[in-house]
mmCIF file of C-alpha atoms and ligand atoms in Angstrom:
data_model
loop_
_atom_site.group_PDB
_atom_site.id
_atom_site.type_symbol
_atom_site.label_atom_id
_atom_site.label_comp_id
_atom_site.label_asym_id
_atom_site.label_seq_id
_atom_site.Cartn_x
_atom_site.Cartn_y
_atom_site.Cartn_z
ATOM 1 C CA GLY C 1229 28.680 4.771 35.893
ATOM 2 C CA ALA C 1230 25.623 6.598 37.325
ATOM 3 C CA GLY C 1231 25.414 8.641 34.012
ATOM 4 C CA GLY C 1232 25.171 5.331 32.005
ATOM 5 C CA GLU C 1233 21.986 4.029 34.219
ATOM 6 C CA VAL C 1234 20.142 6.964 33.420
ATOM 7 C CA ASP C 1235 21.081 6.838 29.899
ATOM 8 C CA ASP C 1236 20.080 3.185 29.802
ATOM 9 C CA ALA C 1237 16.781 3.870 31.518
ATOM 10 C CA VAL C 1238 16.090 6.737 28.790
ATOM 11 C CA HIS C 1239 17.090 4.219 25.759
ATOM 12 C CA PHE C 1240 15.006 1.325 27.326
ATOM 13 C CA PHE C 1241 12.057 3.450 27.659
ATOM 14 C CA SER C 1242 12.359 4.711 24.135
ATOM 15 C CA ALA C 1243 13.176 1.449 22.971
ATOM 16 C CA SER C 1244 10.195 -0.101 24.145
ATOM 17 C CA ARG C 1245 8.017 2.531 22.738
ATOM 18 C CA HIS C 1246 9.577 1.992 19.429
ATOM 19 C CA THR C 1247 9.068 -1.775 19.815
ATOM 20 C CA GLU C 1248 5.216 -1.143 20.373
ATOM 21 C CA LEU C 1249 5.045 1.130 17.465
ATOM 22 C CA GLY C 1250 7.367 -1.267 15.350
ATOM 23 C CA GLN C 1251 4.914 -4.143 16.110
ATOM 24 C CA ARG C 1252 1.886 -2.352 14.923
ATOM 25 C CA LEU C 1253 3.874 -1.370 11.995
ATOM 26 C CA THR C 1254 4.882 -4.958 11.057
ATOM 27 C CA VAL C 1255 1.391 -6.258 11.477
ATOM 28 C CA GLU C 1256 0.256 -3.560 9.186
ATOM 29 C CA ALA C 1257 2.969 -3.990 6.576
ATOM 30 C CA HIS C 1258 2.226 -8.012 6.610
ATOM 31 C CA LEU C 1259 -1.551 -7.536 6.781
ATOM 32 C CA ARG C 1260 -1.116 -5.326 3.560
ATOM 33 C CA ARG C 1261 0.186 -8.387 1.751
ATOM 34 C CA ALA C 1262 -2.105 -10.920 3.407
ATOM 35 C CA LEU C 1263 -4.537 -11.099 0.610
ATOM 36 C CA GLU C 1264 -2.566 -11.508 -2.252
ATOM 37 C CA ARG C 1265 -0.169 -13.979 -0.470
ATOM 38 C CA GLY C 1266 -3.464 -16.062 0.549
ATOM 39 C CA GLU C 1267 -2.920 -16.044 4.134
ATOM 40 C CA LEU C 1268 -6.458 -15.480 5.070
ATOM 41 C CA ARG C 1269 -9.261 -17.644 5.243
ATOM 42 C CA LEU C 1270 -12.816 -18.095 6.853
ATOM 43 C CA VAL C 1271 -14.143 -20.576 9.190
ATOM 44 C CA TYR C 1272 -17.536 -21.145 10.059
ATOM 45 C CA GLN C 1273 -19.242 -21.356 13.531
ATOM 46 C CA PRO C 1274 -22.750 -23.079 13.640
ATOM 47 C CA LYS C 1275 -25.683 -21.066 14.867
ATOM 48 C CA VAL C 1276 -28.371 -23.484 16.519
ATOM 49 C CA THR C 1277 -31.912 -23.421 17.976
ATOM 50 C CA VAL C 1278 -31.790 -23.166 21.763
ATOM 51 C CA ARG C 1279 -34.821 -25.829 21.871
ATOM 52 C CA GLU C 1280 -33.462 -28.564 19.693
ATOM 53 C CA GLN C 1281 -29.874 -27.546 18.625
ATOM 54 C CA ARG C 1282 -30.791 -27.804 15.210
ATOM 55 C CA VAL C 1283 -28.285 -25.921 12.931
ATOM 56 C CA VAL C 1284 -29.869 -22.674 11.341
ATOM 57 C CA GLY C 1285 -26.834 -21.180 9.967
ATOM 58 C CA PHE C 1286 -22.983 -20.504 10.232
ATOM 59 C CA GLU C 1287 -21.102 -17.335 10.825
ATOM 60 C CA ALA C 1288 -17.953 -16.888 8.845
ATOM 61 C CA LEU C 1289 -15.085 -15.651 10.886
ATOM 62 C CA LEU C 1290 -11.917 -14.325 9.513
ATOM 63 C CA ARG C 1291 -8.577 -16.307 10.237
ATOM 64 C CA TRP C 1292 -4.927 -14.789 9.502
ATOM 65 C CA THR C 1293 -1.970 -17.079 9.652
ATOM 66 C CA ASN C 1294 1.283 -15.341 8.650
ATOM 67 C CA PRO C 1295 4.809 -17.153 8.249
ATOM 68 C CA GLU C 1296 6.502 -14.666 10.587
ATOM 69 C CA LEU C 1297 3.836 -13.593 13.143
ATOM 70 C CA GLY C 1298 2.146 -16.951 13.400
ATOM 71 C CA THR C 1299 -1.731 -16.749 13.836
ATOM 72 C CA VAL C 1300 -3.019 -13.387 14.675
ATOM 73 C CA SER C 1301 -6.476 -13.039 16.342
ATOM 74 C CA PRO C 1302 -9.153 -10.891 14.370
ATOM 75 C CA LEU C 1303 -9.375 -9.065 17.641
ATOM 76 C CA ASP C 1304 -6.106 -7.726 17.057
ATOM 77 C CA PHE C 1305 -6.028 -7.295 13.367
ATOM 78 C CA VAL C 1306 -9.390 -6.148 12.483
ATOM 79 C CA PRO C 1307 -9.234 -2.910 14.325
ATOM 80 C CA ILE C 1308 -5.772 -2.082 12.581
ATOM 81 C CA ALA C 1309 -7.361 -3.066 9.254
ATOM 82 C CA GLU C 1310 -10.321 -0.651 10.151
ATOM 83 C CA ARG C 1311 -7.948 2.190 11.200
ATOM 84 C CA THR C 1312 -5.791 2.084 8.006
ATOM 85 C CA GLY C 1313 -8.480 1.106 5.495
ATOM 86 C CA LEU C 1314 -7.426 -2.413 4.663
ATOM 87 C CA ILE C 1315 -10.566 -3.440 5.747
ATOM 88 C CA LEU C 1316 -12.229 -2.396 2.700
ATOM 89 C CA PRO C 1317 -10.361 -4.792 0.257
ATOM 90 C CA ILE C 1318 -10.339 -7.501 3.031
ATOM 91 C CA GLY C 1319 -14.007 -7.325 3.723
ATOM 92 C CA SER C 1320 -14.742 -7.322 0.092
ATOM 93 C CA TRP C 1321 -12.783 -10.696 -0.111
ATOM 94 C CA VAL C 1322 -14.721 -11.878 2.878
ATOM 95 C CA LEU C 1323 -17.886 -11.242 1.281
ATOM 96 C CA GLU C 1324 -16.899 -12.833 -1.895
ATOM 97 C CA GLN C 1325 -15.316 -15.876 -0.288
ATOM 98 C CA ALA C 1326 -18.305 -16.772 1.853
ATOM 99 C CA CYS C 1327 -20.523 -16.610 -1.332
ATOM 100 C CA ARG C 1328 -18.108 -18.610 -3.239
ATOM 101 C CA GLN C 1329 -17.977 -21.021 -0.530
ATOM 102 C CA MET C 1330 -21.816 -21.375 -0.362
ATOM 103 C CA GLU C 1331 -21.891 -22.280 -4.034
ATOM 104 C CA GLN C 1332 -19.357 -24.741 -3.477
ATOM 105 C CA TRP C 1333 -21.294 -26.511 -0.807
ATOM 106 C CA THR C 1334 -24.449 -26.652 -2.759
ATOM 107 C CA SER C 1335 -23.952 -30.001 -4.049
ATOM 108 C CA ARG C 1336 -22.551 -31.569 -0.884
ATOM 109 C CA LEU C 1337 -25.446 -30.054 1.373
ATOM 110 C CA VAL C 1338 -28.648 -31.845 2.650
ATOM 111 C CA ARG C 1339 -30.296 -28.356 2.618
ATOM 112 C CA PRO C 1340 -29.513 -24.745 1.780
ATOM 113 C CA VAL C 1341 -27.331 -23.180 4.363
ATOM 114 C CA LYS C 1342 -27.352 -19.618 5.725
ATOM 115 C CA VAL C 1343 -24.286 -17.812 6.344
ATOM 116 C CA ALA C 1344 -23.591 -14.691 8.199
ATOM 117 C CA VAL C 1345 -20.823 -12.213 7.445
ATOM 118 C CA ASN C 1346 -19.416 -9.497 9.758
ATOM 119 C CA LEU C 1347 -19.284 -6.083 8.055
ATOM 120 C CA SER C 1348 -17.119 -3.341 9.724
ATOM 121 C CA PRO C 1349 -18.405 0.224 10.467
ATOM 122 C CA ARG C 1350 -16.081 1.422 7.540
ATOM 123 C CA GLN C 1351 -17.327 -1.286 5.066
ATOM 124 C CA PHE C 1352 -20.874 -0.454 5.971
ATOM 125 C CA HIS C 1353 -20.457 3.005 4.975
ATOM 126 C CA GLN C 1354 -18.515 2.554 1.655
ATOM 127 C CA LYS C 1355 -20.187 3.602 -1.290
ATOM 128 C CA SER C 1356 -19.271 0.538 -3.305
ATOM 129 C CA LEU C 1357 -20.780 -1.952 -0.874
ATOM 130 C CA ILE C 1358 -24.088 -2.382 -2.502
ATOM 131 C CA ASP C 1359 -22.679 -3.201 -5.870
ATOM 132 C CA THR C 1360 -20.135 -5.483 -4.200
ATOM 133 C CA ILE C 1361 -23.080 -7.632 -2.466
ATOM 134 C CA ARG C 1362 -24.965 -7.587 -5.570
ATOM 135 C CA ARG C 1363 -22.352 -8.745 -7.836
ATOM 136 C CA CYS C 1364 -21.512 -11.573 -5.323
ATOM 137 C CA LEU C 1365 -25.092 -12.755 -5.046
ATOM 138 C CA ALA C 1366 -25.365 -13.119 -8.809
ATOM 139 C CA GLN C 1367 -21.996 -14.714 -9.521
ATOM 140 C CA TYR C 1368 -22.263 -17.410 -6.889
ATOM 141 C CA ARG C 1369 -26.190 -17.848 -7.014
ATOM 142 C CA VAL C 1370 -26.778 -17.120 -3.474
ATOM 143 C CA GLY C 1371 -30.396 -17.952 -2.569
ATOM 144 C CA GLU C 1372 -32.814 -15.285 -1.059
ATOM 145 C CA GLY C 1373 -32.331 -15.024 2.608
ATOM 146 C CA CYS C 1374 -28.892 -17.204 2.599
ATOM 147 C CA LEU C 1375 -26.727 -14.110 3.238
ATOM 148 C CA GLU C 1376 -26.938 -12.185 6.492
ATOM 149 C CA LEU C 1377 -24.859 -9.518 7.584
ATOM 150 C CA GLU C 1378 -23.933 -8.494 11.184
ATOM 151 C CA ILE C 1379 -23.362 -5.067 11.973
ATOM 152 C CA THR C 1380 -22.488 -3.634 15.643
ATOM 153 C CA GLU C 1381 -24.414 -0.969 16.966
ATOM 154 C CA THR C 1382 -21.314 1.535 16.980
ATOM 155 C CA ALA C 1383 -21.878 1.410 13.032
ATOM 156 C CA LEU C 1384 -25.584 2.368 13.162
ATOM 157 C CA MET C 1385 -25.077 5.141 15.610
ATOM 158 C CA SER C 1386 -24.144 8.099 13.495
ATOM 159 C CA ARG C 1387 -25.673 9.713 10.336
ATOM 160 C CA GLU C 1388 -29.307 8.131 11.209
ATOM 161 C CA HIS C 1389 -30.687 8.929 7.885
ATOM 162 C CA GLU C 1390 -27.872 7.239 5.742
ATOM 163 C CA VAL C 1391 -27.640 4.305 7.770
ATOM 164 C CA ASP C 1392 -31.452 3.890 7.445
ATOM 165 C CA ARG C 1393 -30.929 4.169 3.831
ATOM 166 C CA ARG C 1394 -28.188 1.886 3.577
ATOM 167 C CA LEU C 1395 -29.939 -0.928 5.664
ATOM 168 C CA HIS C 1396 -33.018 -0.785 3.595
ATOM 169 C CA GLU C 1397 -30.798 -1.246 0.203
ATOM 170 C CA ILE C 1398 -29.290 -4.189 1.693
ATOM 171 C CA ARG C 1399 -32.476 -5.683 2.432
ATOM 172 C CA GLU C 1400 -33.853 -5.101 -0.949
ATOM 173 C CA LEU C 1401 -31.042 -7.352 -2.280
ATOM 174 C CA GLY C 1402 -32.607 -10.188 -0.096
ATOM 175 C CA VAL C 1403 -29.824 -10.029 2.465
ATOM 176 C CA GLU C 1404 -30.996 -10.206 6.190
ATOM 177 C CA LEU C 1405 -29.248 -7.973 8.892
ATOM 178 C CA ALA C 1406 -28.335 -8.551 12.271
ATOM 179 C CA ILE C 1407 -26.883 -6.492 15.110
ATOM 180 C CA ASP C 1408 -23.891 -7.864 16.584
ATOM 181 C CA ASP C 1409 -22.777 -7.493 20.131
ATOM 182 C CA PHE C 1410 -26.020 -6.038 21.083
ATOM 183 C CA GLY C 1411 -26.172 -4.270 24.399
ATOM 184 C CA THR C 1412 -22.542 -2.926 24.477
ATOM 185 C CA GLY C 1413 -23.092 0.235 22.293
ATOM 186 C CA TYR C 1414 -25.069 2.686 24.295
ATOM 187 C CA SER C 1415 -27.302 3.434 21.538
ATOM 188 C CA SER C 1416 -30.904 4.411 21.475
ATOM 189 C CA LEU C 1417 -33.535 1.743 21.431
ATOM 190 C CA ALA C 1418 -35.797 3.602 19.309
ATOM 191 C CA TYR C 1419 -33.737 2.830 15.837
ATOM 192 C CA LEU C 1420 -34.884 -0.881 16.512
ATOM 193 C CA GLN C 1421 -38.375 0.004 15.470
ATOM 194 C CA ARG C 1422 -37.366 1.628 12.104
ATOM 195 C CA PHE C 1423 -34.183 -0.262 11.147
ATOM 196 C CA PRO C 1424 -35.154 -3.258 8.960
ATOM 197 C CA VAL C 1425 -33.198 -5.742 11.030
ATOM 198 C CA SER C 1426 -34.427 -9.491 11.893
ATOM 199 C CA ARG C 1427 -31.821 -10.481 14.669
ATOM 200 C CA LEU C 1428 -30.131 -9.361 17.752
ATOM 201 C CA LYS C 1429 -27.131 -11.280 18.798
ATOM 202 C CA VAL C 1430 -26.754 -10.722 22.537
ATOM 203 C CA ASP C 1431 -23.031 -9.798 23.330
ATOM 204 C CA ARG C 1432 -20.867 -12.946 24.919
ATOM 205 C CA ALA C 1433 -19.989 -10.490 28.112
ATOM 206 C CA PHE C 1434 -23.704 -10.932 29.200
ATOM 207 C CA VAL C 1435 -24.021 -14.773 28.509
ATOM 208 C CA ARG C 1436 -20.723 -15.650 30.130
ATOM 209 C CA ASP C 1437 -22.200 -14.649 33.564
ATOM 210 C CA LEU C 1438 -25.646 -16.201 33.093
ATOM 211 C CA GLY C 1439 -26.257 -18.866 35.954
ATOM 212 C CA ARG C 1440 -23.546 -16.881 38.280
ATOM 213 C CA ASP C 1441 -24.801 -13.476 38.268
ATOM 214 C CA GLU C 1442 -28.442 -12.139 38.321
ATOM 215 C CA ASP C 1443 -27.555 -8.510 36.970
ATOM 216 C CA SER C 1444 -26.442 -10.443 33.576
ATOM 217 C CA ALA C 1445 -29.522 -12.595 33.469
ATOM 218 C CA ALA C 1446 -31.729 -9.597 33.755
ATOM 219 C CA ILE C 1447 -30.116 -7.953 31.023
ATOM 220 C CA VAL C 1448 -30.099 -11.050 28.711
ATOM 221 C CA LEU C 1449 -33.810 -11.621 29.702
ATOM 222 C CA SER C 1450 -34.654 -7.958 28.912
ATOM 223 C CA ILE C 1451 -32.949 -8.141 25.342
ATOM 224 C CA VAL C 1452 -34.793 -11.449 24.729
ATOM 225 C CA ASN C 1453 -38.154 -9.853 25.764
ATOM 226 C CA LEU C 1454 -37.316 -6.763 23.646
ATOM 227 C CA ALA C 1455 -36.822 -8.845 20.769
ATOM 228 C CA ARG C 1456 -39.862 -10.747 21.151
ATOM 229 C CA GLY C 1457 -41.944 -7.928 21.569
ATOM 230 C CA LEU C 1458 -40.290 -6.555 18.098
ATOM 231 C CA LYS C 1459 -40.709 -9.551 16.518
ATOM 232 C CA LEU C 1460 -36.940 -10.143 16.082
ATOM 233 C CA GLN C 1461 -35.013 -13.332 16.424
ATOM 234 C CA VAL C 1462 -32.234 -13.210 19.394
ATOM 235 C CA VAL C 1463 -29.188 -15.166 19.420
ATOM 236 C CA ALA C 1464 -27.095 -15.584 22.440
ATOM 237 C CA GLU C 1465 -23.210 -15.482 21.683
ATOM 238 C CA GLY C 1466 -20.441 -17.383 23.600
ATOM 239 C CA VAL C 1467 -22.431 -20.298 25.179
ATOM 240 C CA GLU C 1468 -20.017 -22.519 26.919
ATOM 241 C CA THR C 1469 -21.986 -24.389 29.458
ATOM 242 C CA GLU C 1470 -25.080 -26.616 29.774
ATOM 243 C CA SER C 1471 -26.297 -24.265 32.752
ATOM 244 C CA GLN C 1472 -25.992 -21.182 30.569
ATOM 245 C CA LEU C 1473 -27.932 -22.865 27.827
ATOM 246 C CA ALA C 1474 -30.537 -24.008 30.666
ATOM 247 C CA VAL C 1475 -31.016 -20.426 31.596
ATOM 248 C CA LEU C 1476 -31.534 -19.464 27.923
ATOM 249 C CA ARG C 1477 -34.117 -22.195 27.325
ATOM 250 C CA GLU C 1478 -35.955 -20.976 30.430
ATOM 251 C CA MET C 1479 -35.926 -17.330 28.817
ATOM 252 C CA ALA C 1480 -37.343 -18.860 25.268
ATOM 253 C CA CYS C 1481 -34.091 -17.528 23.575
ATOM 254 C CA ASP C 1482 -34.443 -18.693 20.054
ATOM 255 C CA GLU C 1483 -30.626 -19.481 18.976
ATOM 256 C CA TYR C 1484 -27.259 -19.474 20.377
ATOM 257 C CA GLN C 1485 -23.866 -20.076 19.048
ATOM 258 C CA GLY C 1486 -20.946 -21.140 21.154
ATOM 259 C CA PHE C 1487 -18.223 -23.500 22.026
ATOM 260 C CA LEU C 1488 -20.713 -25.696 23.858
ATOM 261 C CA PHE C 1489 -22.160 -26.756 20.609
ATOM 262 C CA SER C 1490 -19.211 -26.306 18.229
ATOM 263 C CA LYS C 1491 -15.881 -23.992 17.572
ATOM 264 C CA PRO C 1492 -15.886 -22.377 14.604
ATOM 265 C CA VAL C 1493 -14.994 -25.368 11.752
ATOM 266 C CA GLU C 1494 -12.932 -25.209 8.569
ATOM 267 C CA ALA C 1495 -14.996 -24.746 5.310
ATOM 268 C CA ASP C 1496 -14.843 -28.463 4.216
ATOM 269 C CA GLU C 1497 -15.984 -29.707 7.472
ATOM 270 C CA VAL C 1498 -19.360 -27.682 7.118
ATOM 271 C CA PRO C 1499 -21.456 -30.260 5.035
ATOM 272 C CA ALA C 1500 -20.805 -33.141 7.513
ATOM 273 C CA LEU C 1501 -21.513 -31.194 10.187
ATOM 274 C CA LEU C 1502 -24.865 -30.306 8.848
ATOM 275 C CA ALA C 1503 -25.698 -33.912 7.782
ATOM 276 C CA ARG C 1504 -24.825 -34.798 11.436
ATOM 277 C CA ALA C 1505 -26.583 -32.110 13.377
ATOM 278 C CA GLY C 1506 -29.070 -30.757 10.939
HETATM 279 P P1 C2E X 2618 -18.126 -11.458 16.610
HETATM 280 O O1 C2E X 2618 -18.729 -11.256 15.378
HETATM 281 O O2 C2E X 2618 -18.855 -11.162 18.077
HETATM 282 O O3 C2E X 2618 -17.891 -12.964 16.747
HETATM 283 C C1 C2E X 2618 -18.057 -13.695 17.710
HETATM 284 C C2 C2E X 2618 -16.639 -14.281 18.334
HETATM 285 O O4 C2E X 2618 -16.702 -15.182 19.583
HETATM 286 C C3 C2E X 2618 -15.658 -15.078 17.541
HETATM 287 O O5 C2E X 2618 -14.288 -14.710 17.689
HETATM 288 C C4 C2E X 2618 -15.976 -16.461 18.001
HETATM 289 O O6 C2E X 2618 -14.847 -17.366 17.761
HETATM 290 C C5 C2E X 2618 -15.987 -16.131 19.429
HETATM 291 N N1 C2E X 2618 -16.761 -17.311 20.176
HETATM 292 C C6 C2E X 2618 -17.832 -18.185 19.676
HETATM 293 N N2 C2E X 2618 -18.096 -18.947 20.888
HETATM 294 C C7 C2E X 2618 -17.640 -18.599 21.706
HETATM 295 C C8 C2E X 2618 -17.492 -19.313 23.129
HETATM 296 O O7 C2E X 2618 -18.309 -20.137 23.446
HETATM 297 N N3 C2E X 2618 -16.553 -18.895 23.804
HETATM 298 C C9 C2E X 2618 -15.681 -18.010 23.457
HETATM 299 N N4 C2E X 2618 -14.721 -17.499 24.366
HETATM 300 N N5 C2E X 2618 -15.683 -17.175 22.420
HETATM 301 C C10 C2E X 2618 -16.463 -17.517 21.444
HETATM 302 P P2 C2E X 2618 -13.243 -14.239 16.684
HETATM 303 O O8 C2E X 2618 -13.303 -15.166 15.750
HETATM 304 O O9 C2E X 2618 -11.910 -14.262 17.252
HETATM 305 O O10 C2E X 2618 -13.566 -12.998 16.231
HETATM 306 C C11 C2E X 2618 -13.518 -11.917 17.159
HETATM 307 C C12 C2E X 2618 -14.028 -10.639 16.339
HETATM 308 O O11 C2E X 2618 -13.700 -10.320 15.127
HETATM 309 C C13 C2E X 2618 -15.623 -10.904 15.713
HETATM 310 O O12 C2E X 2618 -16.574 -10.930 16.952
HETATM 311 C C14 C2E X 2618 -15.781 -9.662 14.819
HETATM 312 O O13 C2E X 2618 -16.091 -8.502 15.439
HETATM 313 C C15 C2E X 2618 -14.371 -9.845 14.269
HETATM 314 N N6 C2E X 2618 -14.412 -10.321 13.043
HETATM 315 C C16 C2E X 2618 -14.173 -11.484 12.764
HETATM 316 N N7 C2E X 2618 -14.147 -11.916 11.408
HETATM 317 C C17 C2E X 2618 -14.382 -10.828 10.972
HETATM 318 C C18 C2E X 2618 -14.514 -10.380 9.550
HETATM 319 O O14 C2E X 2618 -14.524 -11.188 8.529
HETATM 320 N N8 C2E X 2618 -14.862 -8.997 9.352
HETATM 321 C C19 C2E X 2618 -15.257 -8.251 10.219
HETATM 322 N N9 C2E X 2618 -15.291 -6.776 9.948
HETATM 323 N N10 C2E X 2618 -14.742 -8.615 11.400
HETATM 324 C C20 C2E X 2618 -14.472 -9.607 11.941
HETATM 325 MG MG1 MG X 2619 -20.512 -11.373 14.433
HETATM 326 MG MG1 MG X 2620 -20.820 -10.925 18.102
HETATM 327 MG MG1 MG X 2621 -19.077 -10.391 20.524
#
């Protein structure tokens, strides 16, 4: 009857709310065991020069495949990992895995390769981070300047003094620093002067509309010029078309990453890719 419909509506509403929460909890529960079950791996996307399309390094990107959930995007699980603190063990694993991988590649590589690892805000502020990095560098004999850490502006925005000290601690280990998703964080530009970073990565959102939208071109050009003025390298993310690349070449942007050159590849494909495109 009519009462049933109202009832059903209420149940439907609360059931779907439960489902959403349930899904998040399911993801979290699975994520908790993902490490020990060996469900995580890293893939590597080349970073190349704009001028000659020479490979200058790779970015390590986390992948998760779960028997029940299938492949889950880092855009979905990294925020959950960050919120729950699971990013700390997962992030340490990523660092260690990338360094281990560099050592495993050594004998198969035509020249030493640089790998960039993403660091979440929580991981950046973790007390034990410096010890973890130092241990990984020593254990896997990672060369000076071969490891780079990508940090988003948001991680750098609070507690300036602490952030500054932490960045210097990382630099003192011979590890380079890049600011990821640059241009999306609303932070003051003053910090660029002081922080020991060597690279800015222009967010994909601005690159996407290059060649179509003049405002995006204006923003990218400003970032490229800003970087040049501060003697920083600048990398454009998410380059998919020749026309985007042509605009970046015109602007004298240093490097790019994107599907145009290559999607992220499996670890064992890296030596061949480097030999082919080095
Ligand atoms: P990000 O660090 O800005 O990484 C770039 C993302 O853009 C990657 O997505 C990459 O696959 C994608 N991409 C590269 N070229 C293109 C292109 O031409 N077109 C398009 N449409 N996309 C492109 P992915 O691997 O899904 O990672 C998404 C985000 O998840 C990363 O953004 C990063 O914030 C986070 N993430 C990934 N791996 C890790 C990790 O190991 N630790 C942490 N803390 N975060 C990670
Ligand atoms: Mg990144
Ligand atoms: Mg990025
Ligand atoms: Mg991005």
